[in-house]
Short mmCIF file of C-alpha atoms in Angstrom, two decimals:
data_model
loop_
_atom_site.label_atom_id
_atom_site.label_comp_id
_atom_site.label_asym_id
_atom_site.label_seq_id
_atom_site.Cartn_x
_atom_site.Cartn_y
_atom_site.Cartn_z
CA MET G 1 -0.02 0.26 0.15
CA VAL G 2 1.27 3.30 -0.68
CA VAL G 3 0.26 6.76 -0.55
CA VAL G 4 0.61 9.54 -3.31
CA LEU G 5 0.78 12.46 -3.06
CA CYS G 6 -0.03 15.10 -5.92
CA THR G 7 -0.71 18.83 -6.25
CA ALA G 8 -3.29 20.22 -8.80
CA PRO G 9 -3.84 23.64 -9.96
CA ASN G 10 -7.59 23.59 -9.02
CA MET G 11 -10.48 21.73 -7.07
CA ASP G 12 -11.75 21.38 -10.44
CA GLU G 13 -8.98 19.61 -11.82
CA ALA G 14 -8.40 17.54 -8.36
CA LYS G 15 -11.98 16.49 -8.71
CA THR G 16 -11.99 15.29 -12.07
CA ILE G 17 -8.49 13.40 -11.49
CA ALA G 18 -9.96 11.88 -8.23
CA LYS G 19 -12.98 10.49 -9.65
CA ILE G 20 -11.39 8.59 -12.48
CA LEU G 21 -8.91 7.13 -10.10
CA VAL G 22 -11.48 5.85 -8.36
CA GLU G 23 -14.02 5.23 -10.52
CA GLU G 24 -11.05 3.23 -12.49
CA LYS G 25 -10.56 1.29 -9.33
CA ARG G 26 -6.61 2.39 -9.57
CA ALA G 27 -7.14 4.14 -5.99
CA ALA G 28 -9.45 3.70 -3.50
CA CYS G 29 -9.69 6.94 -1.72
CA VAL G 30 -8.40 10.17 -2.86
CA SER G 31 -8.54 12.89 -0.23
CA ILE G 32 -8.47 16.81 -1.60
CA ILE G 33 -6.81 19.32 0.80
CA PRO G 34 -7.92 23.03 -0.75
CA HIS G 35 -5.90 26.26 -0.11
CA LEU G 36 -2.38 25.48 -0.05
CA THR G 37 0.54 28.05 -1.48
CA SER G 38 3.58 26.35 -3.30
CA ILE G 39 6.62 28.22 -3.83
CA TYR G 40 9.24 26.26 -6.23
CA SER G 41 12.16 26.95 -8.55
CA TRP G 42 10.98 26.54 -12.08
CA GLN G 43 12.62 26.80 -15.31
CA GLY G 44 15.16 29.19 -13.46
CA GLU G 45 12.74 30.83 -11.59
CA ILE G 46 10.93 31.23 -8.05
CA VAL G 47 7.16 30.67 -8.50
CA GLU G 48 4.33 30.84 -5.93
CA ASP G 49 1.14 29.35 -6.85
CA SER G 50 -1.84 28.18 -5.33
CA GLU G 51 -3.16 24.65 -5.41
CA VAL G 52 -4.90 21.98 -4.12
CA GLN G 53 -3.21 18.62 -2.52
CA MET G 54 -4.43 15.32 -3.70
CA VAL G 55 -3.37 12.49 -1.36
CA ILE G 56 -4.15 9.38 -3.47
CA LYS G 57 -4.62 5.78 -1.25
CA THR G 58 -3.60 2.92 -3.72
CA THR G 59 -1.57 -0.36 -3.93
CA SER G 60 1.06 1.09 -5.84
CA LEU G 61 2.13 4.03 -7.88
CA ASP G 62 2.29 2.07 -11.12
CA LYS G 63 -2.11 1.93 -10.41
CA VAL G 64 -2.20 5.72 -11.13
CA GLU G 65 1.41 7.21 -12.38
CA ASN G 66 0.15 7.42 -16.02
CA ARG G 67 -3.25 8.10 -15.60
CA ILE G 68 -2.48 10.84 -13.67
CA LYS G 69 -0.21 12.16 -16.43
CA GLU G 70 -2.58 11.98 -19.27
CA LEU G 71 -5.22 13.66 -17.25
CA HIS G 72 -2.88 16.51 -15.59
CA SER G 73 -2.49 20.20 -16.81
CA TYR G 74 1.14 19.94 -15.44
CA GLU G 75 3.93 19.36 -17.62
CA VAL G 76 5.54 17.68 -14.49
CA PRO G 77 3.03 16.93 -12.16
CA GLU G 78 4.11 15.88 -8.31
CA LEU G 79 4.11 11.98 -8.35
CA VAL G 80 5.36 11.65 -4.33
CA VAL G 81 5.13 8.28 -2.99
CA LEU G 82 5.15 7.51 0.80
CA GLU G 83 5.35 3.61 1.69
CA VAL G 84 2.32 2.18 4.05
CA SER G 85 4.26 0.46 6.48
CA HIS G 86 1.26 -0.08 8.81
CA GLY G 87 -2.23 0.78 9.33
CA SER G 88 -5.66 -0.56 10.44
CA SER G 89 -5.94 -4.46 9.17
CA ASP G 90 -9.77 -3.23 8.40
CA TYR G 91 -8.86 -0.18 6.65
CA LEU G 92 -6.20 -1.78 4.49
CA LYS G 93 -8.00 -4.85 3.39
CA TRP G 94 -11.13 -2.50 2.13
CA LEU G 95 -7.98 -0.27 0.07
CA GLU G 96 -7.06 -3.29 -1.04
CA GLU G 97 -10.32 -4.63 -2.78
CA SER G 98 -11.19 -1.62 -3.95
CA ILE G 99 -8.34 -1.59 -6.23
CA ASN G 100 -8.15 -3.74 -9.41
#
């Protein structure tokens, strides 16, 4: 099990990506956290943007990576994976059963 962090430029795009990932059984759940300010270096400049954070619960990055890249408006979407070493056995069972 993994948690994939991925930012999006706005709530509409995040909801579209989240719904497709869950409908296609690539993710069991996607939580969306609104109102982030991200400051980062891009193409030699310091950029400040408003974004939303998607917290994607799935079994592997392989389940979601290509689909996110197809749907995302960013040239290089954030895809950071956090390995789940422990969790509620009931929750982890549900998560695994929810994904193809």
